[in-house]
Each structure stands twice: as structure tokens, then as C-alpha cells.
Coordinates of C-alpha atoms and ligand atoms in Angstrom, one line a residue:
X1 CA -66.8 -3.4 23.5
X2 CA -65.3 -6.0 21.2
X3 CA -64.3 -3.2 18.8
X4 CA -62.6 -1.3 21.6
X5 CA -60.7 -4.4 22.7
X6 CA -59.6 -5.0 19.1
X7 CA -58.6 -1.4 18.9
X8 CA -56.5 -1.6 22.1
X9 CA -54.9 -4.8 20.9
X10 CA -54.1 -3.1 17.6
X11 CA -52.6 -0.1 19.5
X12 CA -50.5 -2.3 21.7
X13 CA -49.3 -4.4 18.8
X14 CA -48.4 -1.3 16.7
X15 CA -46.4 0.1 19.7
X16 CA -44.6 -3.2 20.2
X17 CA -44.0 -3.5 16.5
X18 CA -42.6 0.0 16.4
X19 CA -40.2 -0.8 19.2
X20 CA -39.3 -4.1 17.6
X21 CA -38.8 -2.4 14.2
X22 CA -36.6 0.3 15.8
X23 CA -34.5 -2.2 17.7
X24 CA -34.0 -4.2 14.5
X25 CA -33.0 -1.1 12.6
X26 CA -30.5 -0.2 15.4
X27 CA -29.0 -3.7 15.5
X28 CA -28.7 -3.7 11.7
X29 CA -27.1 -0.3 11.8
X30 CA -24.5 -1.4 14.3
X31 CA -23.8 -4.5 12.2
X32 CA -23.3 -2.5 9.0
X33 CA -21.1 0.0 10.9
X34 CA -18.9 -2.7 12.1
X35 CA -18.4 -4.1 8.6
X36 CA -18.2 -0.7 7.0
X37 CA -14.7 -1.1 5.6
X38 CA -15.5 -3.8 3.0
X39 CA -18.8 -2.2 2.1
X40 CA -17.1 1.1 1.5
X41 CA -14.7 -0.7 -0.8
X42 CA -17.7 -1.8 -2.9
X43 CA -18.9 1.8 -3.4
X44 CA -15.6 2.9 -4.9
X45 CA -15.4 3.1 -8.7
X46 CA -13.5 0.2 -10.3
X47 CA -9.8 0.7 -10.8
X48 CA -8.9 2.3 -14.2
X49 CA -8.0 -0.3 -16.7
X50 CA -4.6 -0.2 -18.4
X51 CA -4.2 1.3 -21.9
X52 CA -4.2 -1.8 -24.2
X53 CA -2.7 -1.6 -27.7
X54 CA -2.1 -4.2 -30.5
X55 CA 1.3 -5.0 -29.0
X56 CA 0.0 -5.4 -25.4
X57 CA -3.2 -7.3 -26.1
X58 CA -3.4 -10.7 -24.3
X59 CA -0.6 -9.8 -21.9
X60 CA -1.0 -9.8 -18.1
X61 CA -1.8 -6.4 -16.7
X62 CA 0.4 -4.6 -14.1
X63 CA -0.8 -2.3 -11.4
X64 CA 2.1 -0.1 -10.2
X65 CA 1.5 0.7 -6.6
X66 CA 3.4 3.7 -5.3
X67 CA 3.2 4.4 -1.6
X68 CA 3.2 8.1 -1.3
X69 CA 3.3 11.2 0.9
X70 CA 4.9 14.6 0.2
X71 CA 7.0 13.5 -2.8
X72 CA 5.4 15.6 -5.5
X73 CA 8.6 16.6 -7.2
X74 CA 9.7 13.0 -7.4
X75 CA 6.3 12.0 -8.8
X76 CA 6.6 14.6 -11.6
X77 CA 9.7 12.8 -12.7
X78 CA 8.6 9.3 -12.0
X79 CA 5.4 9.2 -14.1
X80 CA 6.9 10.3 -17.5
X81 CA 10.0 8.1 -16.9
X82 CA 7.9 5.0 -16.2
X83 CA 5.7 5.5 -19.3
X84 CA 8.8 5.9 -21.5
X85 CA 10.5 2.9 -19.9
X86 CA 7.5 0.5 -19.9
X87 CA 6.0 1.5 -23.2
X88 CA 9.2 0.4 -24.8
X89 CA 8.6 -3.1 -23.2
X90 CA 5.0 -3.3 -24.2
X91 CA 3.8 -3.8 -20.7
X92 CA 0.1 -3.0 -20.1
X93 CA 0.2 -1.0 -16.9
X94 CA -1.3 1.8 -14.9
X95 CA 0.2 3.8 -12.1
X96 CA -1.7 4.1 -8.8
X97 CA -0.4 6.5 -6.2
X98 CA -1.6 5.5 -2.8
X99 CA -1.4 8.7 -0.8
X100 CA -1.4 8.6 3.0
X101 CA -3.6 11.3 4.4
X102 CA -3.6 11.2 8.2
X103 CA -1.5 12.3 11.1
X104 CA 0.2 8.9 11.6
X105 CA 3.8 8.1 10.7
X106 CA 4.2 6.9 7.1
X107 CA 3.2 3.2 6.6
X108 CA 4.5 2.0 3.3
X109 CA 3.3 -1.6 3.8
X110 CA -0.3 -0.7 4.7
X111 CA -0.5 1.6 1.7
X112 CA 0.5 -1.2 -0.6
X113 CA -2.2 -3.4 1.0
X114 CA -4.8 -0.7 0.3
X115 CA -3.5 -0.4 -3.3
X116 CA -3.8 -4.1 -3.8
X117 CA -7.3 -4.3 -2.5
X118 CA -8.3 -1.5 -4.9
X119 CA -6.8 -3.0 -8.0
X120 CA -7.0 -6.8 -7.5
X121 CA -10.2 -7.3 -9.5
X122 CA -8.7 -5.7 -12.6
X123 CA -4.9 -6.5 -12.5
X124 CA -2.9 -9.7 -12.7
X125 CA 0.2 -8.6 -10.8
X126 CA 1.5 -5.6 -8.9
X127 CA 4.7 -3.7 -8.6
X128 CA 5.4 -2.3 -5.2
X129 CA 7.3 0.7 -6.4
X130 CA 9.2 3.4 -4.6
X131 CA 8.5 6.8 -6.2
X132 CA 12.2 7.8 -6.1
X133 CA 13.8 4.8 -7.8
X134 CA 13.9 5.1 -11.6
X135 CA 14.9 2.1 -13.7
X136 CA 17.6 3.0 -16.3
X137 CA 18.7 -0.4 -17.7
X138 CA 16.2 -1.6 -20.4
X139 CA 17.2 -5.2 -19.4
X140 CA 15.1 -4.8 -16.3
X141 CA 12.0 -6.4 -17.7
X142 CA 8.7 -5.8 -15.8
X143 CA 7.1 -8.9 -17.2
X144 CA 4.7 -11.2 -15.4
X145 CA 6.9 -13.2 -13.1
X146 CA 7.4 -16.8 -14.3
X147 CA 7.7 -18.2 -10.8
X148 CA 7.9 -16.4 -7.5
X149 CA 8.2 -12.6 -7.0
X150 CA 10.6 -10.8 -9.2
X151 CA 12.9 -8.3 -7.4
X152 CA 13.7 -5.6 -10.0
X153 CA 16.0 -3.6 -7.6
X154 CA 18.1 -6.6 -6.6
X155 CA 20.8 -6.1 -3.9
X156 CA 23.5 -6.3 -6.6
X157 CA 22.0 -3.3 -8.5
X158 CA 20.2 -1.2 -5.9
X159 CA 22.1 2.1 -5.3
X160 CA 22.0 1.8 -1.5
X161 CA 21.0 -1.6 -0.1
X162 CA 23.2 -4.6 -0.8
X163 CA 22.3 -7.3 1.8
X164 CA 21.4 -10.7 0.4
X165 CA 17.8 -10.8 1.6
X166 CA 16.9 -7.3 0.6
X167 CA 13.6 -7.1 -1.4
X168 CA 12.7 -3.4 -1.1
X169 CA 12.6 -0.7 -3.7
X170 CA 10.8 -2.4 -6.6
X171 CA 9.2 -5.9 -6.3
X172 CA 6.8 -7.5 -8.8
X173 CA 4.3 -10.0 -7.2
X174 CA 1.5 -12.0 -8.8
X175 CA -1.9 -11.4 -7.4
X176 CA -2.2 -15.0 -6.1
X177 CA 1.1 -14.8 -4.3
X178 CA 0.3 -11.5 -2.6
X179 CA -3.0 -13.1 -1.4
X180 CA -1.3 -16.3 -0.4
X181 CA 1.0 -14.5 2.1
X182 CA -1.8 -12.2 3.3
X183 CA 0.0 -9.2 1.9
X184 CA 2.2 -7.1 4.1
X185 CA 2.2 -6.4 7.9
X186 CA 0.3 -3.3 9.1
X187 CA 2.6 -2.8 12.1
X188 CA 5.4 -0.9 10.4
X189 CA 4.9 2.8 11.0
X190 CA 7.9 4.9 10.2
X191 CA 10.9 3.9 8.1
X192 CA 12.3 0.4 7.6
X193 CA 11.9 -3.4 8.2
X194 CA 8.5 -3.9 6.5
X195 CA 10.2 -5.3 3.4
X196 CA 12.3 -7.6 5.5
X197 CA 9.2 -8.9 7.3
X198 CA 7.6 -9.5 3.8
X199 CA 10.7 -11.5 2.8
X200 CA 10.0 -13.9 5.7
X201 CA 6.4 -14.2 4.6
X202 CA 7.5 -15.2 1.1
X203 CA 10.1 -17.6 2.4
X204 CA 7.6 -19.3 4.8
X205 CA 5.2 -19.7 1.9
X206 CA 8.0 -21.4 -0.1
X207 CA 8.1 -18.6 -2.7
X208 CA 11.6 -18.0 -4.1
X209 CA 12.4 -14.4 -5.1
X210 CA 14.2 -14.2 -8.5
X211 CA 16.0 -11.2 -10.1
X212 CA 16.0 -10.0 -13.7
X213 CA 18.3 -12.0 -16.0
X214 CA 21.2 -10.6 -18.1
X215 CA 21.6 -7.4 -16.1
X216 CA 25.3 -6.3 -16.4
X217 CA 25.0 -2.9 -14.8
X218 CA 25.7 -2.3 -11.1
X219 CA 24.7 -0.1 -8.1
X220 CA 25.8 3.1 -9.9
X221 CA 24.1 2.8 -13.3
X222 CA 21.0 0.5 -13.0
X223 CA 18.8 3.0 -11.2
X224 CA 18.5 6.7 -10.6
X225 CA 17.7 7.2 -6.9
X226 CA 16.2 10.7 -6.7
X227 CA 16.4 11.0 -2.9
X228 CA 18.0 13.9 -1.2
X229 CA 18.7 12.6 2.3
X230 CA 18.7 16.0 4.0
X231 CA 15.6 17.2 2.3
X232 CA 13.7 13.9 2.5
X233 CA 14.8 12.6 5.9
X234 CA 14.0 9.0 6.8
X235 CA 11.8 8.6 9.9
X236 CA 13.9 6.2 11.8
X237 CA 12.5 7.0 15.3
X238 CA 11.7 4.0 17.5
X239 CA 9.2 4.5 20.4
X240 CA 7.3 2.3 22.8
X241 CA 8.0 -1.4 22.1
X242 CA 8.4 -0.8 18.4
X243 CA 11.9 -2.1 18.1
X244 CA 11.1 -5.4 19.8
X245 CA 7.8 -6.0 18.0
X246 CA 9.0 -5.1 14.5
X247 CA 12.0 -7.4 14.7
X248 CA 9.6 -10.4 14.7
X249 CA 7.5 -12.0 12.0
X250 CA 3.9 -10.7 12.3
X251 CA 1.2 -13.4 12.2
X252 CA -1.7 -11.1 13.2
X253 CA -2.0 -8.4 10.6
X254 CA -1.9 -8.2 6.8
X255 CA -4.1 -7.7 3.8
X256 CA -7.1 -9.2 5.6
X257 CA -7.3 -6.6 8.4
X258 CA -5.8 -3.3 7.1
X259 CA -8.0 -0.6 8.5
X260 CA -8.5 2.5 6.4
X261 CA -10.9 5.1 4.9
X262 CA -10.8 6.2 1.3
X263 CA -10.9 9.9 1.0
X264 CA -10.8 10.4 -2.7
X265 CA -9.9 8.8 -6.0
X266 CA -8.6 11.3 -8.6
X267 CA -7.6 10.4 -12.2
X268 CA -5.1 13.0 -13.3
X269 CA -2.4 13.4 -15.9
X270 CA 1.2 14.4 -15.7
X271 CA 2.5 15.5 -19.1
X272 CA -0.8 14.1 -20.5
X273 CA 0.0 10.7 -19.0
X274 CA -2.8 9.1 -16.9
X275 CA -2.2 8.4 -13.2
X276 CA -4.7 7.6 -10.4
X277 CA -4.2 9.1 -6.9
X278 CA -6.0 7.2 -4.2
X279 CA -6.0 9.2 -0.9
X280 CA -6.5 7.2 2.2
X281 CA -6.6 7.6 5.9
X282 CA -4.8 4.7 7.7
X283 CA -6.4 3.9 11.0
X284 CA -4.1 3.0 13.8
X285 CA -5.1 0.9 16.8
X286 CA -2.9 2.5 19.5
X287 CA -3.4 -0.5 21.8
X288 CA -1.6 -2.7 19.2
X289 CA 0.9 -0.3 17.6
X290 CA 1.2 2.8 19.8
X291 CA 4.3 3.8 17.8
X292 CA 2.1 5.0 14.9
X293 CA 2.7 8.3 16.6
X294 CA 6.0 8.8 18.4
X295 CA 6.0 11.5 21.0
X296 CA 8.1 14.5 19.7
X297 CA 11.8 14.2 20.7
X298 CA 12.5 16.4 23.7
X299 CA 13.8 19.7 22.4
X300 CA 17.2 20.7 23.8
X301 CA 16.9 23.6 26.4
X302 CA 18.3 26.9 25.3
X303 CA 21.5 27.7 27.2
X304 CA 22.8 31.2 27.5
Ligands
LIG1 N1 7.6 7.5 0.9 C1 6.9 8.7 0.7 N2 6.9 9.7 1.7 C2 7.6 9.5 2.8 C3 8.3 8.4 3.0 C4 8.3 7.4 2.0 O1 6.2 8.9 -0.4 O2 7.5 10.4 3.7 C5 7.6 6.5 -0.1 C6 8.2 6.8 -1.4 O3 7.6 6.1 -2.5 C7 9.6 6.3 -1.2 C8 9.3 5.0 -0.5 O4 8.2 5.3 0.4 O5 10.3 6.1 -2.4 C9 10.5 4.5 0.4 O6 10.9 5.4 1.3 P1 12.4 6.0 1.2 O7 12.7 6.5 -0.1 O8 12.5 7.1 2.3 O9 13.3 4.8 1.6 P2 14.7 4.3 1.1 O10 14.5 3.1 0.3 O11 15.3 5.4 0.3 O12 15.5 4.0 2.3
LIG2 MN1 14.5 6.6 -1.4

């Protein structure tokens, strides 16, 4: 009798324990799924270290972050050019191409956020670098910025943009400063304004942007802009309330909440020069930024 009571007690407990165990596993699973982005980050291999030589030892290291989609021809020119240009300056660097691999409109700022998260444990400063802007003047020094961010493609020398607060194209930022301003906004899908919003972040943080010293060249001979505007059309569409929202400083999004999935990391070479391609899917919350996909423009009706 006693034994059968004990046996029933044991059966009851084991059933309860099983239910309890399963529930705990489920709750833990849900919790892990909800924090899957940072944990995925941990599973990635460490970012490739820069090539260090005698002349570059003890120097701060630079991660060149290139936001990228469908610009393969430009990349083939960019990589050998940058090696030639920066090796002459003894800058220890590595090129990271952050490729957007999803159906959303291009998001340059979020890609830079992803590139920063991937490289921050290894590198001291970043260059946000357009793939189609090739520096020509050797006086454009890509050294660790002494103070605030260093705008390599200043308004006086950029081939296209000349307004005083322009900071797009090529900008060098120390790791600490990029973190201080929570990186870039994630709300800018499509072309334009993400760099202007970043300018406001820097300004509010009291960071003054400087430009390279002793540059005597101008908009025609400081850079080569390999950008064919008919072949590489800028996506200037505005839909939903995009215009209204992206005119304002964004206090909600940035480095801390960029949502993405890493598809692959490939270390490849172009003309035997190493480059890392990080392919990522940017995840859009359509409740917050419905303009990550604009409805197609209405096609004109055929008239006979
Ligand atoms: N970009 C890209 N694919 C695109 C759009 C932009 O790779 O479809 C990247 C590329 O690095 C480019 C940068 O974003 O240099 C800035 O875009 P774009 O050259 O169109 O802007 P611009 O400064 O010429 O107005
Ligand atoms: Mn361009």
C-alpha cells in the first residue's frame, strides 16, 4: 500500500516536473529568441585584423566601412585605389563592404551601424566611405582624428555637394564618438538626409567636425566620383510620412537598436588585395518606417 502511494506520488511529481521543465524550456526559448540579435553577433567570427608592418606598428587602426548594393564595377576600382592611396600613408586599415541583401530600399546609415558593431572590438576608428568616391590628393590624410570627426570629402572639395554642413561622402569617426552619439539613425531608407541627421547628432554632442589641413585642390581635382547618374539612379522617392519624419532629428533609433540578420561573411581578394564582404538583411518595422518599401509609381497608361 505504502509503496503504491509512493509510486503514485513519484508518477505525479514526474508528470508535474515534466510540465514544469517543458514550460521553463519554452520560456527560455522565447527569451533567447527575443534577444537573438546580440547573441547572433557573438557567433560571428572576429573582424579580420589590419595588415601591420614595421611602419604601421603602434598606429591606431582604421575600419573602412563601405555601405553597398549593386556597385560591383565601382568596388573593383575602389579596392586597388584605396590600397595604393593608404599604403603610401602607412595607415593600418581593412576594407569592410557591408552589403544590403533584402527587398527594402537602400539604407546607408543602418549598414554603417552594422559595420561598426562588427568591427568595434578590433578597430580604433571608422571611415564611413562611399564606394564611388576615390581620393586623389595625397594631402587627404586618413589619420586618427585629433579631435572631433574628420570630414575627408569637405564641402570645398567634394565634386557635388558644397553646403556648409555637408558631412557625407567620406567621414572618419573615432569609436568613442560614434558610440557617444548612438551611431546613425535607422529611419533613412532611400537616398539622402541620413548624413545631415548625423551632423545634428554630432553638433548636439558638442563634437566639432574638422577638415584635412593644407588641401589646395578643389571640387574638380580632389576626388574622382565614379558615379554615372543615369546608370546609377538615386532613389529619391518619398512615400507615406517619410518627408515629414526624416526632416527631424531622430531620438529613437541608432546603433543600439539597428535590427538585422547577418547572412554571410566572405573574405575575398581583388587584385590579391584582401577585403571582407558582410552581407546583411536589414529588418524594417513597417509600423515605424513604412517607407522602407515605397509602392511602385503608377505606370502611365498606354494611349493609342
Ligand atoms: N550605395 C550603393 N548602392 C546603392 C546606393 C548607394 O552601394 O544602390 C552606396 C555606395 O557606397 C554609394 C553611397 O551609398 O557611393 C552613396 O550613394 P550615392 O553615390 O548614390 O550618393 P551621392 O553621394 O552620389 O549622392
Ligand atoms: Mn555617388
